[in-house]
Tab-separated table of C-alpha atoms in Angstrom:
chain	number	residue	atom	x	y	z
A	1	UNK	CA	98.107	-29.022	77.691
A	2	UNK	CA	98.842	-25.513	76.542
A	3	UNK	CA	95.863	-23.526	75.389
A	4	UNK	CA	96.206	-21.177	72.463
A	5	UNK	CA	94.161	-18.058	72.056
A	6	UNK	CA	94.273	-15.863	69.025
A	7	UNK	CA	92.905	-12.387	68.553
A	8	UNK	CA	92.495	-11.009	65.098
A	9	UNK	CA	92.450	-7.439	63.868
A	10	UNK	CA	90.695	-6.660	60.640
A	11	UNK	CA	92.619	-3.948	58.851
A	12	UNK	CA	90.501	-1.999	56.423
A	13	UNK	CA	92.484	-0.513	53.557
A	14	UNK	CA	91.045	2.173	51.320
A	15	UNK	CA	92.349	4.338	48.519
A	16	UNK	CA	89.689	6.974	48.000
A	17	UNK	CA	86.285	8.102	49.182
A	18	UNK	CA	85.098	8.034	45.560
A	19	UNK	CA	83.887	4.799	44.037
A	20	UNK	CA	81.723	3.863	41.051
A	21	UNK	CA	78.042	3.050	41.131
A	22	UNK	CA	78.499	-0.711	41.514
A	23	UNK	CA	81.541	-0.654	43.815
A	24	UNK	CA	81.874	-2.572	47.051
A	25	UNK	CA	81.357	-1.255	50.563
A	26	UNK	CA	84.015	1.105	51.913
A	27	UNK	CA	84.912	0.954	55.622
A	28	UNK	CA	87.076	3.905	56.616
A	29	UNK	CA	88.780	4.445	59.960
A	30	UNK	CA	87.396	7.615	61.578
A	31	UNK	CA	89.674	7.793	64.637
A	32	UNK	CA	91.791	10.838	63.810
A	33	UNK	CA	91.304	14.592	64.171
A	34	UNK	CA	88.599	14.890	66.799
A	35	UNK	CA	88.043	17.832	69.153
A	36	UNK	CA	87.355	17.318	72.868
A	37	UNK	CA	86.155	19.470	75.767
A	38	UNK	CA	84.697	18.868	79.234
A	39	UNK	CA	81.089	19.761	79.914
A	40	UNK	CA	79.410	19.923	83.301
A	41	UNK	CA	76.713	17.658	84.737
A	42	UNK	CA	75.498	20.219	87.297
A	43	UNK	CA	75.747	23.584	85.553
A	44	UNK	CA	74.173	23.968	82.074
A	45	UNK	CA	76.040	27.209	81.418
A	46	UNK	CA	79.336	25.356	81.871
A	47	UNK	CA	77.963	22.527	79.722
A	48	UNK	CA	77.737	24.693	76.581
A	49	UNK	CA	74.109	25.535	77.421
A	50	UNK	CA	73.033	21.907	77.208
A	51	UNK	CA	69.469	21.907	78.518
A	52	UNK	CA	69.063	25.663	78.102
A	53	UNK	CA	68.905	25.799	74.318
A	54	UNK	CA	67.119	23.636	71.756
A	55	UNK	CA	69.454	20.805	70.876
A	56	UNK	CA	67.178	17.838	70.096
A	57	UNK	CA	65.350	19.565	67.254
A	58	UNK	CA	64.718	17.413	64.199
A	59	UNK	CA	65.116	20.494	62.008
A	60	UNK	CA	68.811	20.848	62.778
A	61	UNK	CA	68.211	23.920	64.922
A	62	UNK	CA	70.975	23.570	67.514
A	63	UNK	CA	72.265	27.155	67.328
A	64	UNK	CA	74.819	28.116	69.949
A	65	UNK	CA	75.521	24.564	71.112
A	66	UNK	CA	78.335	22.133	70.185
A	67	UNK	CA	75.852	20.303	67.946
A	68	UNK	CA	75.650	23.402	65.754
A	69	UNK	CA	77.856	23.017	62.680
A	70	UNK	CA	78.976	26.658	63.064
A	71	UNK	CA	79.998	26.253	66.710
A	72	UNK	CA	83.546	27.507	67.346
A	73	UNK	CA	85.611	24.581	68.638
A	74	UNK	CA	89.024	26.148	67.919
A	75	UNK	CA	89.902	26.200	71.629
A	76	UNK	CA	88.949	22.553	72.157
A	77	UNK	CA	91.669	19.971	72.571
A	78	UNK	CA	92.841	17.992	69.526
A	79	UNK	CA	92.724	14.211	70.085
A	80	UNK	CA	92.750	10.913	68.236
A	81	UNK	CA	90.615	7.949	69.220
A	82	UNK	CA	90.376	5.684	71.122
A	83	UNK	CA	90.238	8.134	74.046
A	84	UNK	CA	89.589	7.648	77.763
A	85	UNK	CA	89.435	10.954	79.592
A	86	UNK	CA	89.090	9.331	83.042
A	87	UNK	CA	92.587	7.827	83.028
A	88	UNK	CA	94.034	11.301	82.428
A	89	UNK	CA	92.472	12.738	85.580
A	90	UNK	CA	94.351	12.940	88.897
A	91	UNK	CA	93.692	10.432	91.667
A	92	UNK	CA	91.355	11.528	94.462
A	93	UNK	CA	90.724	9.916	97.836
A	94	UNK	CA	87.036	9.893	98.707
A	95	UNK	CA	85.343	7.555	101.168
A	96	UNK	CA	82.914	6.275	98.562
A	97	UNK	CA	82.672	2.747	97.173
A	98	UNK	CA	81.951	3.872	93.603
A	99	UNK	CA	85.035	6.092	93.528
A	100	UNK	CA	87.210	3.423	95.152
A	101	UNK	CA	86.109	0.656	92.776
A	102	UNK	CA	86.702	2.893	89.771
A	103	UNK	CA	90.344	3.501	90.531
A	104	UNK	CA	89.938	6.660	92.623
A	105	UNK	CA	89.335	8.734	89.509
A	106	UNK	CA	87.041	11.797	89.760
A	107	UNK	CA	84.256	10.576	87.472
A	108	UNK	CA	80.657	10.087	88.598
A	109	UNK	CA	77.908	11.974	90.370
A	110	UNK	CA	80.311	13.513	92.905
A	111	UNK	CA	82.378	15.119	90.133
A	112	UNK	CA	80.109	17.002	87.697
A	113	UNK	CA	82.974	19.038	86.177
A	114	UNK	CA	84.829	15.955	84.911
A	115	UNK	CA	81.987	13.537	84.121
A	116	UNK	CA	80.722	14.991	80.822
A	117	UNK	CA	82.766	14.903	77.621
A	118	UNK	CA	81.992	16.561	74.269
A	119	UNK	CA	83.498	15.396	70.973
A	120	UNK	CA	83.371	16.992	67.515
A	121	UNK	CA	84.821	15.928	64.155
A	122	UNK	CA	84.855	17.841	60.864
A	123	UNK	CA	84.856	15.884	57.593
A	124	UNK	CA	84.221	16.352	53.874
A	125	UNK	CA	82.183	14.273	51.405
A	126	UNK	CA	82.405	14.777	47.640
A	127	UNK	CA	79.162	15.362	45.730
A	128	UNK	CA	80.104	12.454	43.432
A	129	UNK	CA	79.197	10.097	46.281
A	130	UNK	CA	75.723	11.499	46.896
A	131	UNK	CA	74.067	8.387	45.476
A	132	UNK	CA	75.379	6.108	48.243
A	133	UNK	CA	74.494	5.632	51.871
A	134	UNK	CA	76.708	6.736	54.747
A	135	UNK	CA	76.805	5.332	58.233
A	136	UNK	CA	78.925	6.006	61.312
A	137	UNK	CA	79.794	2.968	63.423
A	138	UNK	CA	80.755	3.612	67.058
A	139	UNK	CA	82.409	0.548	68.598
A	140	UNK	CA	82.053	1.853	72.167
A	141	UNK	CA	81.313	5.097	74.035
A	142	UNK	CA	81.238	5.241	77.818
A	143	UNK	CA	78.464	6.155	78.292
A	144	UNK	CA	74.932	7.563	77.686
A	145	UNK	CA	75.961	9.066	74.351
A	146	UNK	CA	73.860	11.564	72.381
A	147	UNK	CA	74.879	11.931	68.738
A	148	UNK	CA	74.298	14.722	66.187
A	149	UNK	CA	75.395	15.577	62.666
A	150	UNK	CA	75.210	19.126	61.319
A	151	UNK	CA	72.805	20.058	64.110
A	152	UNK	CA	70.420	17.141	63.495
A	153	UNK	CA	69.909	14.782	66.419
A	154	UNK	CA	70.563	11.164	65.403
A	155	UNK	CA	69.886	9.275	68.625
A	156	UNK	CA	71.134	8.003	71.960
A	157	UNK	CA	73.169	4.971	72.998
A	158	UNK	CA	72.880	4.284	76.728
A	159	UNK	CA	75.292	1.441	77.318
A	160	UNK	CA	79.041	1.924	77.398
A	161	UNK	CA	79.576	-1.633	76.201
A	162	UNK	CA	77.233	-1.882	73.208
A	163	UNK	CA	78.246	-0.246	69.935
A	164	UNK	CA	75.926	1.836	67.745
A	165	UNK	CA	75.281	2.474	64.057
A	166	UNK	CA	73.819	5.815	62.932
A	167	UNK	CA	72.738	6.558	59.362
A	168	UNK	CA	73.856	10.052	58.334
A	169	UNK	CA	72.885	9.876	54.642
A	170	UNK	CA	70.009	12.362	54.736
A	171	UNK	CA	71.925	15.019	56.680
A	172	UNK	CA	75.237	15.261	54.793
A	173	UNK	CA	76.426	18.521	53.242
A	174	UNK	CA	78.182	17.508	50.014
A	175	UNK	CA	81.230	19.504	48.921
A	176	UNK	CA	81.065	21.315	52.252
A	177	UNK	CA	81.881	20.956	55.936
A	178	UNK	CA	80.180	18.275	58.041
A	179	UNK	CA	80.402	17.921	61.805
A	180	UNK	CA	79.695	14.873	63.942
A	181	UNK	CA	79.045	15.780	67.586
A	182	UNK	CA	78.902	13.375	70.554
A	183	UNK	CA	78.097	14.133	74.187
A	184	UNK	CA	79.128	11.328	76.571
A	185	UNK	CA	77.721	11.299	80.111
A	186	UNK	CA	79.738	9.152	82.538
A	187	UNK	CA	78.022	10.269	85.737
A	188	UNK	CA	76.395	6.840	86.155
A	189	UNK	CA	78.234	3.502	86.372
A	190	UNK	CA	77.439	0.132	84.857
A	191	UNK	CA	79.967	-1.944	86.799
A	192	UNK	CA	81.918	-2.052	90.062
A	193	UNK	CA	85.309	-1.811	88.343
A	194	UNK	CA	87.241	0.838	86.427
A	195	UNK	CA	85.172	1.687	83.351
A	196	UNK	CA	86.847	4.778	81.923
A	197	UNK	CA	84.980	7.542	80.121
A	198	UNK	CA	84.555	8.722	76.549
A	199	UNK	CA	84.959	7.357	73.034
A	200	UNK	CA	87.288	4.557	74.077
A	201	UNK	CA	86.895	2.318	71.011
A	202	UNK	CA	87.277	2.792	67.267
A	203	UNK	CA	84.894	4.743	65.021
A	204	UNK	CA	84.290	3.885	61.349
A	205	UNK	CA	82.667	5.605	58.393
A	206	UNK	CA	80.882	3.103	56.164
A	207	UNK	CA	79.854	3.944	52.614
A	208	UNK	CA	77.734	1.499	50.604
A	209	UNK	CA	74.943	1.082	48.069
A	210	UNK	CA	71.274	1.746	48.807
A	211	UNK	CA	70.624	-1.982	48.557
A	212	UNK	CA	73.041	-3.703	50.910
A	213	UNK	CA	73.621	-6.433	53.467
A	214	UNK	CA	72.094	-5.346	56.774
A	215	UNK	CA	74.117	-4.465	59.869
A	216	UNK	CA	75.179	-7.742	61.475
A	217	UNK	CA	73.160	-9.286	58.662
A	218	UNK	CA	75.099	-12.546	58.225
A	219	UNK	CA	74.365	-15.402	60.629
A	220	UNK	CA	76.228	-18.701	60.142
A	221	UNK	CA	75.782	-21.920	62.129
A	222	UNK	CA	76.753	-25.521	61.472
A	223	UNK	CA	75.998	-29.134	62.249
A	224	UNK	CA	78.711	-31.795	62.092
A	225	UNK	CA	78.156	-35.465	61.262
A	226	UNK	CA	81.277	-37.652	61.209
A	227	UNK	CA	83.569	-36.213	58.504
A	228	UNK	CA	81.121	-33.723	57.018
A	229	UNK	CA	79.815	-30.332	58.155
A	230	UNK	CA	76.673	-28.607	56.950
A	231	UNK	CA	76.865	-24.838	57.200
A	232	UNK	CA	73.665	-22.794	57.261
A	233	UNK	CA	74.029	-19.116	56.318
A	234	UNK	CA	71.223	-16.579	56.747
A	235	UNK	CA	71.783	-13.225	55.031
A	236	UNK	CA	69.517	-10.198	55.506
A	237	UNK	CA	69.426	-7.678	52.643
A	238	UNK	CA	67.920	-4.185	52.894
A	239	UNK	CA	66.670	-1.895	50.106
A	240	UNK	CA	66.890	1.738	51.225
A	241	UNK	CA	66.660	2.985	47.631
A	242	UNK	CA	63.809	4.479	45.636
A	243	UNK	CA	63.097	1.510	43.351
A	244	UNK	CA	62.719	-2.247	43.501
A	245	UNK	CA	65.249	-4.379	41.680
A	246	UNK	CA	66.589	-7.884	41.153
A	247	UNK	CA	69.761	-9.158	42.800
A	248	UNK	CA	71.582	-12.397	43.430
A	249	UNK	CA	73.345	-13.740	46.506
A	250	UNK	CA	76.243	-16.168	46.521
A	251	UNK	CA	77.997	-17.603	49.570
A	252	UNK	CA	81.274	-19.475	49.735
A	253	UNK	CA	83.719	-20.774	52.334
A	254	UNK	CA	87.490	-20.366	52.111
A	255	UNK	CA	90.463	-21.655	54.023
A	256	UNK	CA	92.848	-19.272	55.799
A	257	UNK	CA	94.825	-18.725	52.614
A	258	UNK	CA	91.726	-17.805	50.604
A	259	UNK	CA	91.290	-21.123	48.789
A	260	UNK	CA	87.591	-21.801	48.192
A	261	UNK	CA	86.488	-25.134	49.649
A	262	UNK	CA	82.741	-24.961	48.951
A	263	UNK	CA	80.112	-22.558	47.631
A	264	UNK	CA	76.417	-22.139	46.878
A	265	UNK	CA	74.796	-21.314	43.577
A	266	UNK	CA	73.776	-17.721	42.960
A	267	UNK	CA	70.280	-17.324	44.334
A	268	UNK	CA	67.983	-14.606	42.921
A	269	UNK	CA	66.293	-12.123	45.223
A	270	UNK	CA	63.844	-9.331	44.426
A	271	UNK	CA	63.622	-6.561	47.018
A	272	UNK	CA	60.971	-3.856	47.077
A	273	UNK	CA	61.481	-0.308	48.304
A	274	UNK	CA	62.206	-0.132	52.068
A	275	UNK	CA	62.007	-3.909	52.338
A	276	UNK	CA	64.309	-6.337	54.146
A	277	UNK	CA	64.569	-9.974	53.131
A	278	UNK	CA	66.503	-12.877	54.606
A	279	UNK	CA	67.941	-15.562	52.333
A	280	UNK	CA	68.880	-18.960	53.766
A	281	UNK	CA	71.613	-20.979	52.061
A	282	UNK	CA	73.243	-24.304	52.867
A	283	UNK	CA	76.836	-25.401	52.161
A	284	UNK	CA	78.373	-28.853	52.662
A	285	UNK	CA	82.007	-28.923	53.839
A	286	UNK	CA	83.780	-32.298	53.435
A	287	UNK	CA	86.414	-33.206	56.042
A	288	UNK	CA	86.391	-29.872	57.901
A	289	UNK	CA	89.313	-28.928	60.130
A	290	UNK	CA	87.724	-28.750	63.573
A	291	UNK	CA	88.414	-25.788	65.819
A	292	UNK	CA	90.076	-26.865	69.073
A	293	UNK	CA	92.321	-25.431	71.786
A	294	UNK	CA	95.537	-26.689	70.195
A	295	UNK	CA	94.574	-25.521	66.696
A	296	UNK	CA	91.843	-22.847	66.772
A	297	UNK	CA	91.373	-23.012	62.998
A	298	UNK	CA	88.995	-20.485	61.456
A	299	UNK	CA	87.528	-20.609	57.963
A	300	UNK	CA	86.122	-17.548	56.184
A	301	UNK	CA	82.467	-17.336	55.206
A	302	UNK	CA	81.949	-14.803	52.407
A	303	UNK	CA	78.573	-13.520	51.231
A	304	UNK	CA	78.361	-11.543	47.985
A	305	UNK	CA	75.428	-9.409	46.860
A	306	UNK	CA	75.422	-8.905	43.077
A	307	UNK	CA	73.405	-6.945	40.558
A	308	UNK	CA	73.649	-7.777	36.843
A	309	UNK	CA	76.751	-9.840	37.576
A	310	UNK	CA	78.534	-6.998	39.390
A	311	UNK	CA	79.290	-7.121	43.110
A	312	UNK	CA	77.686	-4.295	45.086
A	313	UNK	CA	78.248	-5.514	48.656
A	314	UNK	CA	79.923	-8.335	50.546
A	315	UNK	CA	80.559	-9.482	54.093
A	316	UNK	CA	83.264	-11.797	55.404
A	317	UNK	CA	83.142	-13.491	58.804
A	318	UNK	CA	85.535	-15.907	60.484
A	319	UNK	CA	83.977	-19.206	61.462
A	320	UNK	CA	85.159	-22.320	63.292
A	321	UNK	CA	83.594	-25.769	63.018
A	322	UNK	CA	83.311	-27.571	66.386
A	323	UNK	CA	80.877	-29.331	68.660
A	324	UNK	CA	80.380	-28.463	72.327
A	325	UNK	CA	78.486	-30.686	74.752
A	326	UNK	CA	77.829	-29.886	78.405
A	327	UNK	CA	77.122	-33.079	80.357
A	328	UNK	CA	76.810	-34.015	84.024
A	329	UNK	CA	80.430	-35.217	83.951
A	330	UNK	CA	81.921	-32.138	82.269
A	331	UNK	CA	82.393	-30.177	79.058
A	332	UNK	CA	83.278	-31.954	75.818
A	333	UNK	CA	84.822	-30.239	72.800
A	334	UNK	CA	84.597	-32.290	69.597
A	335	UNK	CA	83.803	-35.301	71.797
A	336	UNK	CA	86.870	-34.830	74.014
A	337	UNK	CA	86.685	-33.854	77.696
A	338	UNK	CA	88.247	-30.467	78.536
A	339	UNK	CA	88.783	-28.600	81.777
A	340	UNK	CA	87.918	-24.932	81.424
A	341	UNK	CA	90.576	-22.552	82.773
A	342	UNK	CA	90.256	-18.774	82.694
A	343	UNK	CA	90.451	-15.447	84.488
A	344	UNK	CA	88.122	-12.693	85.638
A	345	UNK	CA	89.559	-10.095	83.280
A	346	UNK	CA	88.131	-6.608	82.659
A	347	UNK	CA	88.795	-4.516	79.578
A	348	UNK	CA	90.987	-1.859	81.216
A	349	UNK	CA	94.770	-1.954	81.605
A	350	UNK	CA	96.828	-0.323	84.362
A	351	UNK	CA	98.163	3.076	83.332
A	352	UNK	CA	96.336	3.017	79.993
A	353	UNK	CA	92.683	2.877	80.992
A	354	UNK	CA	89.947	1.458	78.782
A	355	UNK	CA	91.192	2.950	75.483
A	356	UNK	CA	93.631	0.123	74.810
A	357	UNK	CA	95.770	0.258	71.661
A	358	UNK	CA	95.313	-2.839	69.527
A	359	UNK	CA	98.889	-4.050	70.104
A	360	UNK	CA	98.262	-4.056	73.856
A	361	UNK	CA	95.325	-6.399	73.328
A	362	UNK	CA	97.757	-8.856	71.711
A	363	UNK	CA	100.103	-8.480	74.683
A	364	UNK	CA	97.348	-9.191	77.194
A	365	UNK	CA	96.242	-12.275	75.279
A	366	UNK	CA	99.821	-13.570	75.280
A	367	UNK	CA	100.042	-13.128	79.052
A	368	UNK	CA	96.779	-15.008	79.586
A	369	UNK	CA	97.993	-17.716	77.244
A	370	UNK	CA	101.230	-18.087	79.214
A	371	UNK	CA	99.189	-18.402	82.423
A	372	UNK	CA	97.308	-21.362	80.945
A	373	UNK	CA	93.987	-19.705	80.189
């Protein structure tokens, strides 16, 4: 029995950075026009004085460092993301397990001159948008990433495999230059395989209302009984504004083609300043198409946050209805026994490194599919 695997890419399309007061969330690709330069893990002077000058100040005082908005990066290399600087380095032969297991690339504690990477990006925000919130979403940075905007330190993300959200709203210069700065430290490993180095996944700029659906704020789960499914949806809403207000939440389920198959009633919600609330809603789906290996069918669960009848935020997630049981005599999908077949497959690709283009992900999935995974 041939197994079918599908990988989906969500393409975010936008027209302008400007949108009216009650407009929906904007998600803008932030991959292009970055600057890159190597630092140094052993010599602060060769690491743009990292550790010698104040760079973690909450007042934005990062003068003379790459985090400083006025820092001259004209000699830095121009790149687009995703970017893996390790794959660009020459091969080295060192009798060291860490180097061997990471593809004989000179990244790690033995190679301080090629284990630190600095990134900077200039961008502009119109003053018309000053009433919204702005957030940068990093899908993956390998690794130990410190992040600044306009000299203000935003935080650290240790793991190379866990993405990060940083709110930049309070530090934006409207109608002027803004600079995001990232320092990635790849001197330490997390695995025993090639892991790459740098901002190897996509980056997004999100722009949304002060009251909005929280990050990863939609959780859907289902129970199935004969020819009916009951979908439970929990939605967390956050008010980062300066006043309390009344809102409504509505959730519906669509087929692949967008046809609505079931929905909830609009449920009122009052959120105070700096409060987060979670609303639980239930939807009954008659005769659901069950997700299986031959037909991995995915519905769409859509949550809408409205104010005075106008949509201010929404989230859409793909969702498959199925049952999985693990018994002493095997694994059962929708009541049918299946034999699990798969591969030990890391995220890198020969010759490309860890910064895989999206089309290459499709190619890899097709190869695994042909192998019977």
